[in-house]
Amino acid sequence: MNRTLATLAAVGASAALVAGCSNPDTNSDSDASATASSGAVTGDITVFAAASLKTTFTELGETFEAENPGTNVEFNFAGSSDLVTQLIQGAPADVFASADTSNMTKAVDGDLVAGEPANFATNTLTIVTAPGNPKNVTSFADLADPDVLTVICAPQVPCGSATKKVEDATGTEIPAVSEESAVTDVLGKVTSGQADAGLVYVTDAAGVGDQVATVDFPESAEAVNTYPIATLNSSDNAGTAAAFVALVTSDTGRRVLTEAGFGAP
């Protein structure tokens, strides 16, 4: 991928932008517009983002390209733990958005992150079943029944970590038939009929509409995931990377995320 080399002035401007993104409450649409008008916003960037962000970030990527002619945003969507592993192993990227703070901390500790990460959204779990809920799942405790074939995320994945927190808080152990590396894989097992139930984010359930039935449970409040985003030290287009972060944390980004079911950070 050919990328525009940032000038020294662009790097200085982008550093200020990243610092401004550290508190998402201080960002607005004008922030992203001001960044775009600085002349540093051009060329290609690659964004590594949690699988649960695919719909919203795809939309924001299209908005970003439309508002900044000459830019191109490419995405790598996967489980946050897989993304961090790829980054640590040297995968090139400009921006990282995680579905939890622990995987972002790994990136920070690995000296991968430029500036301070900005929290931009929250998410909670819900139970999904086949349409009509044929196994009559009505509570989190029902997932302990081995006759209910339940799929969850692996514990190192944010949705799996959240599941474990709820299990610990309730004393309920789910005899999962499989543990997946991304929340979208859990959803796929349920929509394809390979599982009776699964634990996914409310945003993922909303995204597939009537392909699933949802069962909310109050214990989900025990495990609210906070989503942080940051530019990366390895970026060779820091100005454009910072401008994308500014869009995500702006009023426009908040609106898109809220419409998809994400909570405020």
Short mmCIF file of C-alpha atoms in Angstrom, two decimals:
data_model
loop_
_atom_site.label_atom_id
_atom_site.label_comp_id
_atom_site.label_asym_id
_atom_site.label_seq_id
_atom_site.Cartn_x
_atom_site.Cartn_y
_atom_site.Cartn_z
CA MET A 1 0.00 0.00 0.00
CA ASN A 2 1.33 3.41 -1.03
CA ARG A 3 0.96 5.94 1.73
CA THR A 4 1.58 9.69 1.82
CA LEU A 5 4.68 10.42 3.87
CA ALA A 6 3.86 12.86 6.66
CA THR A 7 5.88 16.05 6.71
CA LEU A 8 7.40 17.27 9.98
CA ALA A 9 4.68 19.88 10.19
CA ALA A 10 1.97 17.23 9.72
CA VAL A 11 3.47 15.08 12.46
CA GLY A 12 3.45 18.02 14.83
CA ALA A 13 -0.15 18.81 13.95
CA SER A 14 -1.20 15.18 14.38
CA ALA A 15 0.39 14.98 17.82
CA ALA A 16 -1.76 17.88 18.93
CA LEU A 17 -4.80 16.19 17.41
CA VAL A 18 -4.17 12.94 19.27
CA ALA A 19 -3.84 14.83 22.53
CA GLY A 20 -7.14 16.51 21.75
CA CYS A 21 -8.76 13.11 21.23
CA SER A 22 -7.83 11.85 24.71
CA ASN A 23 -11.16 13.07 26.09
CA PRO A 24 -14.00 12.21 23.70
CA ASP A 25 -16.36 14.61 25.47
CA THR A 26 -14.30 17.56 24.19
CA ASN A 27 -14.54 16.55 20.51
CA SER A 28 -17.14 17.72 18.01
CA ASP A 29 -17.78 17.67 14.29
CA SER A 30 -15.84 20.94 14.01
CA ASP A 31 -12.75 19.15 15.37
CA ALA A 32 -12.71 16.72 12.45
CA SER A 33 -13.44 19.51 9.97
CA ALA A 34 -10.62 21.64 11.33
CA THR A 35 -8.26 18.72 11.04
CA ALA A 36 -9.30 18.12 7.45
CA SER A 37 -8.67 21.76 6.55
CA SER A 38 -5.11 21.61 7.91
CA GLY A 39 -3.90 19.98 4.69
CA ALA A 40 -2.51 16.93 6.53
CA VAL A 41 -5.52 14.72 5.76
CA THR A 42 -4.77 12.72 2.64
CA GLY A 43 -3.62 9.28 1.54
CA ASP A 44 -4.28 5.80 2.92
CA ILE A 45 -4.73 4.56 6.48
CA THR A 46 -5.37 1.10 7.88
CA VAL A 47 -7.66 0.74 10.88
CA PHE A 48 -7.56 -2.36 13.09
CA ALA A 49 -10.97 -2.52 14.80
CA ALA A 50 -12.91 -4.96 16.97
CA ALA A 51 -15.32 -7.19 15.06
CA SER A 52 -18.32 -5.64 16.82
CA LEU A 53 -17.47 -2.30 15.17
CA LYS A 54 -17.71 -3.52 11.58
CA THR A 55 -21.02 -1.90 10.67
CA THR A 56 -20.44 1.43 12.40
CA PHE A 57 -16.82 1.84 11.36
CA THR A 58 -17.57 0.93 7.76
CA GLU A 59 -20.12 3.73 7.73
CA LEU A 60 -17.71 6.15 9.41
CA GLY A 61 -14.99 5.18 6.95
CA GLU A 62 -17.25 6.09 4.05
CA THR A 63 -18.10 9.40 5.73
CA PHE A 64 -14.43 10.13 6.31
CA GLU A 65 -13.49 9.47 2.68
CA ALA A 66 -16.39 11.62 1.45
CA GLU A 67 -15.39 14.52 3.70
CA ASN A 68 -11.69 14.18 2.86
CA PRO A 69 -11.17 13.59 -0.87
CA GLY A 70 -7.94 11.78 -1.59
CA THR A 71 -8.15 9.58 1.51
CA ASN A 72 -8.72 5.82 1.66
CA VAL A 73 -9.58 3.88 4.82
CA GLU A 74 -8.95 0.15 4.90
CA PHE A 75 -10.17 -1.99 7.81
CA ASN A 76 -9.07 -5.16 9.51
CA PHE A 77 -11.95 -6.40 11.69
CA ALA A 78 -11.29 -9.23 14.16
CA GLY A 79 -11.31 -10.07 17.83
CA SER A 80 -9.41 -7.45 19.81
CA SER A 81 -6.95 -9.98 21.24
CA ASP A 82 -6.14 -11.24 17.74
CA LEU A 83 -5.61 -7.67 16.53
CA VAL A 84 -3.19 -6.90 19.36
CA THR A 85 -1.24 -10.06 18.58
CA GLN A 86 -0.96 -9.02 14.94
CA LEU A 87 0.23 -5.54 15.92
CA ILE A 88 2.82 -6.89 18.34
CA GLN A 89 4.08 -9.17 15.58
CA GLY A 90 4.61 -6.14 13.35
CA ALA A 91 1.45 -5.88 11.27
CA PRO A 92 1.29 -2.36 9.74
CA ALA A 93 -1.61 -0.20 10.90
CA ASP A 94 -2.41 3.42 11.68
CA VAL A 95 -5.31 3.18 14.15
CA PHE A 96 -6.42 0.58 16.71
CA ALA A 97 -9.94 0.42 18.19
CA SER A 98 -10.46 -2.22 20.87
CA ALA A 99 -13.65 -3.65 22.37
CA ASP A 100 -12.14 -3.40 25.84
CA THR A 101 -9.50 -1.50 27.76
CA SER A 102 -7.37 -4.54 28.63
CA ASN A 103 -6.34 -5.22 25.04
CA MET A 104 -5.65 -1.52 24.50
CA THR A 105 -3.45 -1.66 27.61
CA LYS A 106 -1.46 -4.46 25.96
CA ALA A 107 -0.90 -2.19 22.97
CA VAL A 108 0.15 0.69 25.23
CA ASP A 109 2.51 -1.53 27.22
CA GLY A 110 4.01 -2.74 23.95
CA ASP A 111 4.83 0.86 22.99
CA LEU A 112 2.51 0.61 20.00
CA VAL A 113 0.26 3.56 20.82
CA ALA A 114 0.89 7.24 20.10
CA GLY A 115 -0.56 9.53 22.75
CA GLU A 116 -3.45 8.65 25.06
CA PRO A 117 -6.26 6.31 23.93
CA ALA A 118 -9.72 7.89 23.84
CA ASN A 119 -12.76 6.01 25.15
CA PHE A 120 -15.57 6.38 22.62
CA ALA A 121 -18.31 3.80 23.35
CA THR A 122 -19.61 1.11 25.69
CA ASN A 123 -21.40 -2.18 25.05
CA THR A 124 -23.16 -4.91 27.02
CA LEU A 125 -24.08 -8.53 26.44
CA THR A 126 -27.40 -10.07 25.49
CA ILE A 127 -28.53 -13.63 24.82
CA VAL A 128 -29.47 -14.54 21.27
CA THR A 129 -31.44 -17.62 20.23
CA ALA A 130 -33.07 -18.93 17.10
CA PRO A 131 -36.20 -16.97 16.11
CA GLY A 132 -39.06 -17.90 18.38
CA ASN A 133 -36.67 -18.98 21.15
CA PRO A 134 -37.46 -22.72 20.76
CA LYS A 135 -35.46 -23.71 23.87
CA ASN A 136 -37.41 -21.16 25.95
CA VAL A 137 -34.34 -19.42 27.31
CA THR A 138 -35.54 -16.69 29.67
CA SER A 139 -32.53 -15.97 31.89
CA PHE A 140 -28.75 -16.16 32.11
CA ALA A 141 -29.11 -19.16 34.46
CA ASP A 142 -30.89 -21.11 31.70
CA LEU A 143 -27.60 -21.24 29.78
CA ALA A 144 -26.22 -23.59 32.45
CA ASP A 145 -28.55 -26.29 31.11
CA PRO A 146 -26.43 -28.70 29.00
CA ASP A 147 -29.47 -29.35 26.81
CA VAL A 148 -29.20 -25.75 25.61
CA LEU A 149 -26.32 -25.74 23.14
CA THR A 150 -24.65 -22.44 23.92
CA VAL A 151 -21.76 -20.72 22.15
CA ILE A 152 -19.65 -18.01 23.82
CA CYS A 153 -16.51 -16.04 23.08
CA ALA A 154 -13.12 -17.33 24.21
CA PRO A 155 -12.00 -15.78 27.52
CA GLN A 156 -9.17 -13.73 25.96
CA VAL A 157 -11.68 -11.99 23.67
CA PRO A 158 -13.53 -8.99 25.18
CA CYS A 159 -16.98 -10.59 24.84
CA GLY A 160 -15.56 -13.74 26.45
CA SER A 161 -14.03 -11.77 29.30
CA ALA A 162 -17.40 -10.10 29.86
CA THR A 163 -19.11 -13.50 29.87
CA LYS A 164 -16.68 -14.77 32.50
CA LYS A 165 -17.37 -11.73 34.68
CA VAL A 166 -21.10 -12.46 34.60
CA GLU A 167 -20.49 -16.15 35.33
CA ASP A 168 -18.35 -15.26 38.34
CA ALA A 169 -20.82 -12.67 39.60
CA THR A 170 -23.78 -15.04 39.37
CA GLY A 171 -22.11 -18.33 40.22
CA THR A 172 -23.36 -19.71 36.90
CA GLU A 173 -21.10 -21.83 34.70
CA ILE A 174 -22.03 -22.21 31.06
CA PRO A 175 -21.13 -25.61 29.53
CA ALA A 176 -20.37 -23.98 26.17
CA VAL A 177 -20.20 -26.23 23.12
CA SER A 178 -17.62 -23.89 21.57
CA GLU A 179 -15.62 -20.76 22.35
CA GLU A 180 -15.13 -18.41 19.42
CA SER A 181 -12.40 -15.86 18.66
CA ALA A 182 -14.84 -13.08 17.71
CA VAL A 183 -18.34 -12.09 18.71
CA THR A 184 -19.43 -12.24 15.07
CA ASP A 185 -18.51 -15.93 15.02
CA VAL A 186 -20.77 -16.58 18.01
CA LEU A 187 -23.61 -14.81 16.21
CA GLY A 188 -22.94 -16.86 13.08
CA LYS A 189 -23.24 -20.14 14.99
CA VAL A 190 -26.70 -19.15 16.21
CA THR A 191 -28.02 -17.73 12.94
CA SER A 192 -26.82 -20.83 11.07
CA GLY A 193 -28.58 -23.19 13.50
CA GLN A 194 -25.37 -24.71 14.89
CA ALA A 195 -26.22 -23.49 18.41
CA ASP A 196 -29.38 -22.91 20.41
CA ALA A 197 -28.08 -19.79 22.12
CA GLY A 198 -25.13 -17.45 22.27
CA LEU A 199 -23.84 -14.47 24.18
CA VAL A 200 -23.15 -11.44 21.99
CA TYR A 201 -23.19 -7.67 22.30
CA VAL A 202 -26.54 -5.93 22.06
CA THR A 203 -25.24 -4.11 18.97
CA ASP A 204 -24.53 -7.38 17.14
CA ALA A 205 -27.99 -8.71 17.95
CA ALA A 206 -29.58 -5.51 16.71
CA GLY A 207 -27.57 -5.71 13.51
CA VAL A 208 -29.16 -8.98 12.36
CA GLY A 209 -32.74 -8.03 13.21
CA ASP A 210 -35.27 -10.86 13.16
CA GLN A 211 -32.66 -13.51 12.34
CA VAL A 212 -32.45 -14.02 16.11
CA ALA A 213 -34.54 -13.58 19.22
CA THR A 214 -32.93 -11.67 22.08
CA VAL A 215 -33.16 -12.24 25.82
CA ASP A 216 -31.93 -9.37 27.95
CA PHE A 217 -30.71 -10.19 31.43
CA PRO A 218 -30.02 -7.77 34.30
CA GLU A 219 -26.71 -9.44 35.19
CA SER A 220 -25.21 -7.97 32.01
CA ALA A 221 -24.66 -4.79 34.02
CA GLU A 222 -21.86 -6.65 35.80
CA ALA A 223 -19.74 -6.53 32.64
CA VAL A 224 -19.93 -3.31 30.63
CA ASN A 225 -17.16 -3.11 28.03
CA THR A 226 -15.55 0.24 27.28
CA TYR A 227 -14.14 0.79 23.78
CA PRO A 228 -10.92 2.86 23.37
CA ILE A 229 -9.30 4.07 20.15
CA ALA A 230 -5.78 5.36 19.46
CA THR A 231 -3.34 6.17 16.68
CA LEU A 232 -0.27 3.95 16.42
CA ASN A 233 3.42 4.78 16.54
CA SER A 234 4.00 2.74 13.39
CA SER A 235 1.74 5.00 11.29
CA ASP A 236 3.38 6.74 8.38
CA ASN A 237 0.28 8.91 7.88
CA ALA A 238 -0.22 10.26 11.39
CA GLY A 239 -2.25 13.33 10.38
CA THR A 240 -4.89 11.29 8.58
CA ALA A 241 -4.93 8.67 11.34
CA ALA A 242 -5.56 11.35 13.96
CA ALA A 243 -8.30 12.87 11.83
CA PHE A 244 -10.10 9.51 11.68
CA VAL A 245 -9.88 9.21 15.48
CA ALA A 246 -11.31 12.73 15.71
CA LEU A 247 -14.27 11.68 13.55
CA VAL A 248 -14.99 8.60 15.68
CA THR A 249 -15.00 10.66 18.88
CA SER A 250 -16.94 13.57 17.35
CA ASP A 251 -20.68 14.21 17.46
CA THR A 252 -21.01 12.42 14.12
CA GLY A 253 -19.25 9.34 15.44
CA ARG A 254 -21.29 9.36 18.63
CA ARG A 255 -24.52 9.60 16.63
CA VAL A 256 -23.63 6.63 14.40
CA LEU A 257 -22.61 4.54 17.40
CA THR A 258 -25.71 5.45 19.40
CA GLU A 259 -27.99 4.52 16.50
CA ALA A 260 -26.30 1.09 16.43
CA GLY A 261 -26.98 0.56 20.12
CA PHE A 262 -23.63 1.50 21.66
CA GLY A 263 -23.66 3.41 24.94
CA ALA A 264 -21.70 6.55 25.74
CA PRO A 265 -18.23 6.07 27.27
#
